[in-house]
JSON list of C-alpha atoms and ligand atoms in Angstrom, two decimals:
[
{"chain": "A", "resi": 1, "resn": "UNK", "atom": "CA", "xyz": [-1.70, 34.28, 21.05]},
{"chain": "A", "resi": 2, "resn": "UNK", "atom": "CA", "xyz": [-2.07, 30.52, 20.96]},
{"chain": "A", "resi": 3, "resn": "UNK", "atom": "CA", "xyz": [-4.99, 29.56, 18.73]},
{"chain": "A", "resi": 4, "resn": "UNK", "atom": "CA", "xyz": [-4.35, 25.82, 18.86]},
{"chain": "A", "resi": 5, "resn": "UNK", "atom": "CA", "xyz": [-7.45, 24.31, 20.45]},
{"chain": "A", "resi": 6, "resn": "UNK", "atom": "CA", "xyz": [-5.90, 20.84, 20.63]},
{"chain": "A", "resi": 7, "resn": "UNK", "atom": "CA", "xyz": [-3.77, 19.67, 23.54]},
{"chain": "A", "resi": 8, "resn": "UNK", "atom": "CA", "xyz": [-0.34, 18.29, 22.54]},
{"chain": "A", "resi": 9, "resn": "UNK", "atom": "CA", "xyz": [-1.51, 14.74, 23.38]},
{"chain": "A", "resi": 10, "resn": "UNK", "atom": "CA", "xyz": [-4.71, 15.01, 21.33]},
{"chain": "A", "resi": 11, "resn": "UNK", "atom": "CA", "xyz": [-2.86, 16.63, 18.44]},
{"chain": "A", "resi": 12, "resn": "UNK", "atom": "CA", "xyz": [-0.32, 13.80, 18.44]},
{"chain": "A", "resi": 13, "resn": "UNK", "atom": "CA", "xyz": [-3.02, 11.12, 18.69]},
{"chain": "A", "resi": 14, "resn": "UNK", "atom": "CA", "xyz": [-5.00, 12.64, 15.81]},
{"chain": "A", "resi": 15, "resn": "UNK", "atom": "CA", "xyz": [-1.90, 12.89, 13.63]},
{"chain": "A", "resi": 16, "resn": "UNK", "atom": "CA", "xyz": [-1.13, 9.27, 14.39]},
{"chain": "A", "resi": 17, "resn": "UNK", "atom": "CA", "xyz": [-4.69, 8.26, 13.53]},
{"chain": "A", "resi": 18, "resn": "UNK", "atom": "CA", "xyz": [-4.46, 10.18, 10.27]},
{"chain": "A", "resi": 19, "resn": "UNK", "atom": "CA", "xyz": [-1.45, 8.05, 9.30]},
{"chain": "A", "resi": 20, "resn": "UNK", "atom": "CA", "xyz": [-3.32, 4.92, 10.39]},
{"chain": "A", "resi": 21, "resn": "UNK", "atom": "CA", "xyz": [-6.16, 5.74, 8.02]},
{"chain": "A", "resi": 22, "resn": "UNK", "atom": "CA", "xyz": [-3.65, 6.31, 5.21]},
{"chain": "A", "resi": 23, "resn": "UNK", "atom": "CA", "xyz": [-2.07, 2.99, 6.11]},
{"chain": "A", "resi": 24, "resn": "UNK", "atom": "CA", "xyz": [-5.48, 1.27, 6.03]},
{"chain": "A", "resi": 25, "resn": "UNK", "atom": "CA", "xyz": [-5.94, 2.66, 2.54]},
{"chain": "A", "resi": 26, "resn": "UNK", "atom": "CA", "xyz": [-2.59, 1.21, 1.43]},
{"chain": "A", "resi": 27, "resn": "UNK", "atom": "CA", "xyz": [-3.53, -2.16, 2.95]},
{"chain": "A", "resi": 28, "resn": "UNK", "atom": "CA", "xyz": [-6.79, -2.24, 0.96]},
{"chain": "A", "resi": 29, "resn": "UNK", "atom": "CA", "xyz": [-4.89, -1.25, -2.18]},
{"chain": "A", "resi": 30, "resn": "UNK", "atom": "CA", "xyz": [-2.39, -4.07, -1.58]},
{"chain": "A", "resi": 31, "resn": "UNK", "atom": "CA", "xyz": [-5.07, -6.70, -0.92]},
{"chain": "A", "resi": 32, "resn": "UNK", "atom": "CA", "xyz": [-7.16, -5.44, -3.86]},
{"chain": "A", "resi": 33, "resn": "UNK", "atom": "CA", "xyz": [-4.15, -5.83, -6.14]},
{"chain": "A", "resi": 34, "resn": "UNK", "atom": "CA", "xyz": [-3.55, -9.31, -4.76]},
{"chain": "A", "resi": 35, "resn": "UNK", "atom": "CA", "xyz": [-7.20, -10.22, -5.42]},
{"chain": "A", "resi": 36, "resn": "UNK", "atom": "CA", "xyz": [-7.11, -8.94, -8.98]},
{"chain": "A", "resi": 37, "resn": "UNK", "atom": "CA", "xyz": [-3.86, -10.73, -9.75]},
{"chain": "A", "resi": 38, "resn": "UNK", "atom": "CA", "xyz": [-5.52, -13.95, -8.55]},
{"chain": "A", "resi": 39, "resn": "UNK", "atom": "CA", "xyz": [-8.55, -13.51, -10.79]},
{"chain": "A", "resi": 40, "resn": "UNK", "atom": "CA", "xyz": [-10.99, -12.08, -8.22]},
{"chain": "A", "resi": 41, "resn": "UNK", "atom": "CA", "xyz": [-12.03, -8.90, -10.00]},
{"chain": "A", "resi": 42, "resn": "UNK", "atom": "CA", "xyz": [-15.15, -8.38, -7.84]},
{"chain": "A", "resi": 43, "resn": "UNK", "atom": "CA", "xyz": [-13.28, -8.69, -4.55]},
{"chain": "A", "resi": 44, "resn": "UNK", "atom": "CA", "xyz": [-10.58, -6.43, -5.92]},
{"chain": "A", "resi": 45, "resn": "UNK", "atom": "CA", "xyz": [-13.15, -3.81, -6.92]},
{"chain": "A", "resi": 46, "resn": "UNK", "atom": "CA", "xyz": [-14.69, -3.97, -3.44]},
{"chain": "A", "resi": 47, "resn": "UNK", "atom": "CA", "xyz": [-11.28, -3.54, -1.76]},
{"chain": "A", "resi": 48, "resn": "UNK", "atom": "CA", "xyz": [-10.25, -0.70, -4.06]},
{"chain": "A", "resi": 49, "resn": "UNK", "atom": "CA", "xyz": [-13.49, 1.14, -3.25]},
{"chain": "A", "resi": 50, "resn": "UNK", "atom": "CA", "xyz": [-12.67, 0.65, 0.38]},
{"chain": "A", "resi": 51, "resn": "UNK", "atom": "CA", "xyz": [-9.15, 2.01, -0.07]},
{"chain": "A", "resi": 52, "resn": "UNK", "atom": "CA", "xyz": [-10.80, 5.19, -1.29]},
{"chain": "A", "resi": 53, "resn": "UNK", "atom": "CA", "xyz": [-13.01, 5.38, 1.82]},
{"chain": "A", "resi": 54, "resn": "UNK", "atom": "CA", "xyz": [-10.00, 5.06, 4.11]},
{"chain": "A", "resi": 55, "resn": "UNK", "atom": "CA", "xyz": [-8.31, 7.89, 2.27]},
{"chain": "A", "resi": 56, "resn": "UNK", "atom": "CA", "xyz": [-11.40, 10.00, 2.92]},
{"chain": "A", "resi": 57, "resn": "UNK", "atom": "CA", "xyz": [-11.16, 9.18, 6.63]},
{"chain": "A", "resi": 58, "resn": "UNK", "atom": "CA", "xyz": [-7.58, 10.42, 6.58]},
{"chain": "A", "resi": 59, "resn": "UNK", "atom": "CA", "xyz": [-8.73, 13.70, 4.99]},
{"chain": "A", "resi": 60, "resn": "UNK", "atom": "CA", "xyz": [-11.45, 14.19, 7.59]},
{"chain": "A", "resi": 61, "resn": "UNK", "atom": "CA", "xyz": [-8.89, 14.02, 10.40]},
{"chain": "A", "resi": 62, "resn": "UNK", "atom": "CA", "xyz": [-6.42, 16.23, 8.57]},
{"chain": "A", "resi": 63, "resn": "UNK", "atom": "CA", "xyz": [-9.15, 18.84, 8.07]},
{"chain": "A", "resi": 64, "resn": "UNK", "atom": "CA", "xyz": [-10.22, 18.62, 11.71]},
{"chain": "A", "resi": 65, "resn": "UNK", "atom": "CA", "xyz": [-6.67, 19.20, 13.00]},
{"chain": "A", "resi": 66, "resn": "UNK", "atom": "CA", "xyz": [-6.36, 22.27, 10.76]},
{"chain": "A", "resi": 67, "resn": "UNK", "atom": "CA", "xyz": [-9.77, 23.64, 11.72]},
{"chain": "A", "resi": 68, "resn": "UNK", "atom": "CA", "xyz": [-8.87, 23.38, 15.40]},
{"chain": "A", "resi": 69, "resn": "UNK", "atom": "CA", "xyz": [-5.72, 25.39, 14.81]},
{"chain": "A", "resi": 70, "resn": "UNK", "atom": "CA", "xyz": [-3.45, 22.36, 15.21]},
{"chain": "A", "resi": 71, "resn": "UNK", "atom": "CA", "xyz": [-0.43, 21.26, 13.25]},
{"chain": "A", "resi": 72, "resn": "UNK", "atom": "CA", "xyz": [-0.73, 18.50, 10.69]},
{"chain": "A", "resi": 73, "resn": "UNK", "atom": "CA", "xyz": [2.31, 16.27, 10.49]},
{"chain": "A", "resi": 74, "resn": "UNK", "atom": "CA", "xyz": [2.54, 14.10, 7.40]},
{"chain": "A", "resi": 75, "resn": "UNK", "atom": "CA", "xyz": [4.79, 11.12, 7.95]},
{"chain": "A", "resi": 76, "resn": "UNK", "atom": "CA", "xyz": [5.78, 7.98, 6.08]},
{"chain": "A", "resi": 77, "resn": "UNK", "atom": "CA", "xyz": [3.08, 5.34, 5.76]},
{"chain": "A", "resi": 78, "resn": "UNK", "atom": "CA", "xyz": [4.16, 1.89, 6.93]},
{"chain": "A", "resi": 79, "resn": "UNK", "atom": "CA", "xyz": [4.26, -0.77, 4.21]},
{"chain": "A", "resi": 80, "resn": "UNK", "atom": "CA", "xyz": [1.23, -3.07, 4.16]},
{"chain": "A", "resi": 81, "resn": "UNK", "atom": "CA", "xyz": [1.68, -6.57, 5.63]},
{"chain": "A", "resi": 82, "resn": "UNK", "atom": "CA", "xyz": [2.29, -9.58, 3.41]},
{"chain": "A", "resi": 83, "resn": "UNK", "atom": "CA", "xyz": [-0.30, -10.59, 0.82]},
{"chain": "A", "resi": 84, "resn": "UNK", "atom": "CA", "xyz": [-3.17, -12.82, 1.89]},
{"chain": "A", "resi": 85, "resn": "UNK", "atom": "CA", "xyz": [-2.75, -16.52, 1.22]},
{"chain": "A", "resi": 86, "resn": "UNK", "atom": "CA", "xyz": [-6.40, -17.15, 0.24]},
{"chain": "A", "resi": 87, "resn": "UNK", "atom": "CA", "xyz": [-9.74, -15.34, 0.02]},
{"chain": "A", "resi": 88, "resn": "UNK", "atom": "CA", "xyz": [-10.56, -16.65, 3.48]},
{"chain": "A", "resi": 89, "resn": "UNK", "atom": "CA", "xyz": [-7.27, -15.33, 4.84]},
{"chain": "A", "resi": 90, "resn": "UNK", "atom": "CA", "xyz": [-7.84, -12.01, 3.04]},
{"chain": "A", "resi": 91, "resn": "UNK", "atom": "CA", "xyz": [-11.19, -11.49, 4.79]},
{"chain": "A", "resi": 92, "resn": "UNK", "atom": "CA", "xyz": [-9.74, -12.53, 8.15]},
{"chain": "A", "resi": 93, "resn": "UNK", "atom": "CA", "xyz": [-6.96, -9.98, 7.74]},
{"chain": "A", "resi": 94, "resn": "UNK", "atom": "CA", "xyz": [-9.47, -7.29, 6.74]},
{"chain": "A", "resi": 95, "resn": "UNK", "atom": "CA", "xyz": [-11.52, -7.99, 9.87]},
{"chain": "A", "resi": 96, "resn": "UNK", "atom": "CA", "xyz": [-8.44, -7.84, 12.10]},
{"chain": "A", "resi": 97, "resn": "UNK", "atom": "CA", "xyz": [-7.30, -4.52, 10.59]},
{"chain": "A", "resi": 98, "resn": "UNK", "atom": "CA", "xyz": [-10.71, -3.04, 11.25]},
{"chain": "A", "resi": 99, "resn": "UNK", "atom": "CA", "xyz": [-10.74, -4.25, 14.85]},
{"chain": "A", "resi": 100, "resn": "UNK", "atom": "CA", "xyz": [-7.24, -2.83, 15.40]},
{"chain": "A", "resi": 101, "resn": "UNK", "atom": "CA", "xyz": [-8.34, 0.49, 13.96]},
{"chain": "A", "resi": 102, "resn": "UNK", "atom": "CA", "xyz": [-11.40, 0.54, 16.20]},
{"chain": "A", "resi": 103, "resn": "UNK", "atom": "CA", "xyz": [-9.14, 0.03, 19.23]},
{"chain": "A", "resi": 104, "resn": "UNK", "atom": "CA", "xyz": [-7.05, 2.98, 18.17]},
{"chain": "A", "resi": 105, "resn": "UNK", "atom": "CA", "xyz": [-10.14, 5.18, 17.66]},
{"chain": "A", "resi": 106, "resn": "UNK", "atom": "CA", "xyz": [-11.51, 4.21, 21.08]},
{"chain": "A", "resi": 107, "resn": "UNK", "atom": "CA", "xyz": [-8.22, 5.37, 22.64]},
{"chain": "A", "resi": 108, "resn": "UNK", "atom": "CA", "xyz": [-8.72, 8.85, 21.19]},
{"chain": "A", "resi": 109, "resn": "UNK", "atom": "CA", "xyz": [-12.34, 8.88, 22.36]},
{"chain": "A", "resi": 110, "resn": "UNK", "atom": "CA", "xyz": [-11.13, 8.02, 25.87]},
{"chain": "A", "resi": 111, "resn": "UNK", "atom": "CA", "xyz": [-8.33, 10.58, 25.77]},
{"chain": "A", "resi": 112, "resn": "UNK", "atom": "CA", "xyz": [-10.70, 13.33, 24.65]},
{"chain": "A", "resi": 113, "resn": "UNK", "atom": "CA", "xyz": [-13.13, 12.33, 27.39]},
{"chain": "A", "resi": 114, "resn": "UNK", "atom": "CA", "xyz": [-10.38, 12.36, 30.02]},
{"chain": "A", "resi": 115, "resn": "UNK", "atom": "CA", "xyz": [-9.23, 15.78, 28.86]},
{"chain": "A", "resi": 116, "resn": "UNK", "atom": "CA", "xyz": [-12.78, 17.12, 28.53]},
{"chain": "A", "resi": 117, "resn": "UNK", "atom": "CA", "xyz": [-12.09, 18.03, 24.91]},
{"chain": "A", "resi": 118, "resn": "UNK", "atom": "CA", "xyz": [-15.73, 17.73, 23.89]},
{"chain": "A", "resi": 119, "resn": "UNK", "atom": "CA", "xyz": [-15.16, 18.99, 20.35]},
{"chain": "A", "resi": 120, "resn": "UNK", "atom": "CA", "xyz": [-12.76, 16.12, 19.64]},
{"chain": "A", "resi": 121, "resn": "UNK", "atom": "CA", "xyz": [-15.00, 13.67, 21.50]},
{"chain": "A", "resi": 122, "resn": "UNK", "atom": "CA", "xyz": [-17.90, 14.76, 19.33]},
{"chain": "A", "resi": 123, "resn": "UNK", "atom": "CA", "xyz": [-15.83, 14.61, 16.13]},
{"chain": "A", "resi": 124, "resn": "UNK", "atom": "CA", "xyz": [-14.68, 11.09, 16.96]},
{"chain": "A", "resi": 125, "resn": "UNK", "atom": "CA", "xyz": [-18.24, 9.81, 17.30]},
{"chain": "A", "resi": 126, "resn": "UNK", "atom": "CA", "xyz": [-18.48, 9.77, 13.50]},
{"chain": "A", "resi": 127, "resn": "UNK", "atom": "CA", "xyz": [-15.54, 7.35, 13.48]},
{"chain": "A", "resi": 128, "resn": "UNK", "atom": "CA", "xyz": [-17.05, 5.18, 16.21]},
{"chain": "A", "resi": 129, "resn": "UNK", "atom": "CA", "xyz": [-20.16, 4.73, 14.05]},
{"chain": "A", "resi": 130, "resn": "UNK", "atom": "CA", "xyz": [-18.11, 4.20, 10.91]},
{"chain": "A", "resi": 131, "resn": "UNK", "atom": "CA", "xyz": [-16.04, 1.48, 12.58]},
{"chain": "A", "resi": 132, "resn": "UNK", "atom": "CA", "xyz": [-19.20, -0.31, 13.74]},
{"chain": "A", "resi": 133, "resn": "UNK", "atom": "CA", "xyz": [-20.30, -0.29, 10.12]},
{"chain": "A", "resi": 134, "resn": "UNK", "atom": "CA", "xyz": [-16.96, -1.48, 8.81]},
{"chain": "A", "resi": 135, "resn": "UNK", "atom": "CA", "xyz": [-16.62, -4.26, 11.36]},
{"chain": "A", "resi": 136, "resn": "UNK", "atom": "CA", "xyz": [-20.11, -5.29, 10.41]},
{"chain": "A", "resi": 137, "resn": "UNK", "atom": "CA", "xyz": [-19.15, -5.38, 6.75]},
{"chain": "A", "resi": 138, "resn": "UNK", "atom": "CA", "xyz": [-16.04, -7.43, 7.54]},
{"chain": "A", "resi": 139, "resn": "UNK", "atom": "CA", "xyz": [-18.11, -9.87, 9.63]},
{"chain": "A", "resi": 140, "resn": "UNK", "atom": "CA", "xyz": [-20.52, -10.30, 6.72]},
{"chain": "A", "resi": 141, "resn": "UNK", "atom": "CA", "xyz": [-17.56, -11.05, 4.42]},
{"chain": "A", "resi": 142, "resn": "UNK", "atom": "CA", "xyz": [-16.39, -13.71, 6.86]},
{"chain": "A", "resi": 143, "resn": "UNK", "atom": "CA", "xyz": [-19.93, -15.14, 7.01]},
{"chain": "A", "resi": 144, "resn": "UNK", "atom": "CA", "xyz": [-20.07, -15.32, 3.23]},
{"chain": "A", "resi": 145, "resn": "UNK", "atom": "CA", "xyz": [-16.73, -17.09, 2.90]},
{"chain": "A", "resi": 146, "resn": "UNK", "atom": "CA", "xyz": [-17.69, -19.47, 5.70]},
{"chain": "A", "resi": 147, "resn": "UNK", "atom": "CA", "xyz": [-20.84, -20.47, 3.80]},
{"chain": "A", "resi": 148, "resn": "UNK", "atom": "CA", "xyz": [-18.73, -20.85, 0.66]},
{"chain": "A", "resi": 149, "resn": "UNK", "atom": "CA", "xyz": [-16.50, -23.35, 2.52]},
{"chain": "A", "resi": 150, "resn": "UNK", "atom": "CA", "xyz": [-13.84, -21.21, 4.22]},
{"chain": "A", "resi": 151, "resn": "UNK", "atom": "CA", "xyz": [-10.31, -22.33, 3.34]},
{"chain": "A", "resi": 152, "resn": "UNK", "atom": "CA", "xyz": [-11.82, -25.23, 1.40]},
{"chain": "A", "resi": 153, "resn": "UNK", "atom": "CA", "xyz": [-14.18, -23.10, -0.70]},
{"chain": "A", "resi": 154, "resn": "UNK", "atom": "CA", "xyz": [-14.60, -24.54, -4.18]},
{"chain": "A", "resi": 155, "resn": "UNK", "atom": "CA", "xyz": [-13.99, -22.52, -7.33]},
{"chain": "A", "resi": 156, "resn": "UNK", "atom": "CA", "xyz": [-17.72, -22.21, -8.18]},
{"chain": "A", "resi": 157, "resn": "UNK", "atom": "CA", "xyz": [-18.49, -20.80, -4.70]},
{"chain": "A", "resi": 158, "resn": "UNK", "atom": "CA", "xyz": [-15.58, -18.35, -4.96]},
{"chain": "A", "resi": 159, "resn": "UNK", "atom": "CA", "xyz": [-16.77, -17.37, -8.42]},
{"chain": "A", "resi": 160, "resn": "UNK", "atom": "CA", "xyz": [-20.22, -16.35, -7.20]},
{"chain": "A", "resi": 161, "resn": "UNK", "atom": "CA", "xyz": [-18.81, -14.68, -4.08]},
{"chain": "A", "resi": 162, "resn": "UNK", "atom": "CA", "xyz": [-16.50, -12.66, -6.29]},
{"chain": "A", "resi": 163, "resn": "UNK", "atom": "CA", "xyz": [-19.37, -11.67, -8.58]},
{"chain": "A", "resi": 164, "resn": "UNK", "atom": "CA", "xyz": [-21.53, -10.62, -5.57]},
{"chain": "A", "resi": 165, "resn": "UNK", "atom": "CA", "xyz": [-18.81, -8.40, -4.13]},
{"chain": "A", "resi": 166, "resn": "UNK", "atom": "CA", "xyz": [-18.58, -6.39, -7.31]},
{"chain": "A", "resi": 167, "resn": "UNK", "atom": "CA", "xyz": [-21.96, -4.88, -6.43]},
{"chain": "A", "resi": 168, "resn": "UNK", "atom": "CA", "xyz": [-22.02, -5.22, -2.62]},
{"chain": "A", "resi": 169, "resn": "UNK", "atom": "CA", "xyz": [-22.98, -1.87, -1.09]},
{"chain": "A", "resi": 170, "resn": "UNK", "atom": "CA", "xyz": [-20.09, -0.14, 0.66]},
{"chain": "A", "resi": 171, "resn": "UNK", "atom": "CA", "xyz": [-22.20, 0.77, 3.68]},
{"chain": "A", "resi": 172, "resn": "UNK", "atom": "CA", "xyz": [-23.42, -1.84, 6.09]},
{"chain": "A", "resi": 173, "resn": "UNK", "atom": "CA", "xyz": [-26.75, -1.34, 7.82]},
{"chain": "A", "resi": 174, "resn": "UNK", "atom": "CA", "xyz": [-26.45, -0.56, 11.51]},
{"chain": "A", "resi": 175, "resn": "UNK", "atom": "CA", "xyz": [-28.57, -2.03, 14.29]},
{"chain": "A", "resi": 176, "resn": "UNK", "atom": "CA", "xyz": [-29.61, 1.48, 15.31]},
{"chain": "A", "resi": 177, "resn": "UNK", "atom": "CA", "xyz": [-31.32, 1.93, 11.91]},
{"chain": "A", "resi": 178, "resn": "UNK", "atom": "CA", "xyz": [-33.49, -1.18, 12.21]},
{"chain": "A", "resi": 179, "resn": "UNK", "atom": "CA", "xyz": [-37.21, -1.04, 13.09]},
{"chain": "A", "resi": 180, "resn": "UNK", "atom": "CA", "xyz": [-39.88, -3.74, 13.44]},
{"chain": "A", "resi": 181, "resn": "UNK", "atom": "CA", "xyz": [-41.41, -2.45, 10.18]},
{"chain": "A", "resi": 182, "resn": "UNK", "atom": "CA", "xyz": [-38.10, -2.73, 8.44]},
{"chain": "A", "resi": 183, "resn": "UNK", "atom": "CA", "xyz": [-36.12, -5.51, 10.15]},
{"chain": "B", "resi": 201, "resn": "OFO", "atom": "FE1", "xyz": [-11.11, 4.21, 8.50]},
{"chain": "B", "resi": 201, "resn": "OFO", "atom": "O1", "xyz": [-12.41, 3.01, 8.60]},
{"chain": "B", "resi": 201, "resn": "OFO", "atom": "FE2", "xyz": [-11.84, 1.26, 8.51]},
{"chain": "B", "resi": 201, "resn": "OFO", "atom": "O2", "xyz": [-10.30, 1.25, 9.23]}
]
């Protein structure tokens, strides 16, 4: 009796996404190491914490595939791209990775919708929300570096940005959580 509740296409897409999340984790590890080696301990700490989150995303998908009776396929993780060239470039790269990951998540949402796999559609909504949060966080990083001077940011501005990021919360606030009492 076949107990796999995932179609072959959904199973393949979820396995691919699992590797993407692992790859995102490696990217954050690589950029965090770059930041630390360049003296930005706060930025590095922020990126390392994020690497951990991406690893958790990978585990969520792995667990979901197993719980639906599917087959988990662990593959090689692609090497991260080249190191950033500046803090500004680092945040731009982070934003682009998040947008790319969102695109990939939306594809699975669409596939599950097309196939009327409502369990997977429902599961993926957590990721849709998470990506909104992460894009939001990346946009706020870009805003901060822009105020600090972008590519021309001076050392003092980078110093305080670095210090701030050490304690920046990992979760961004979503528009859906805002009220007029608590804007
Ligand atoms: Fe997995 O959340 Fe970002 O990419």
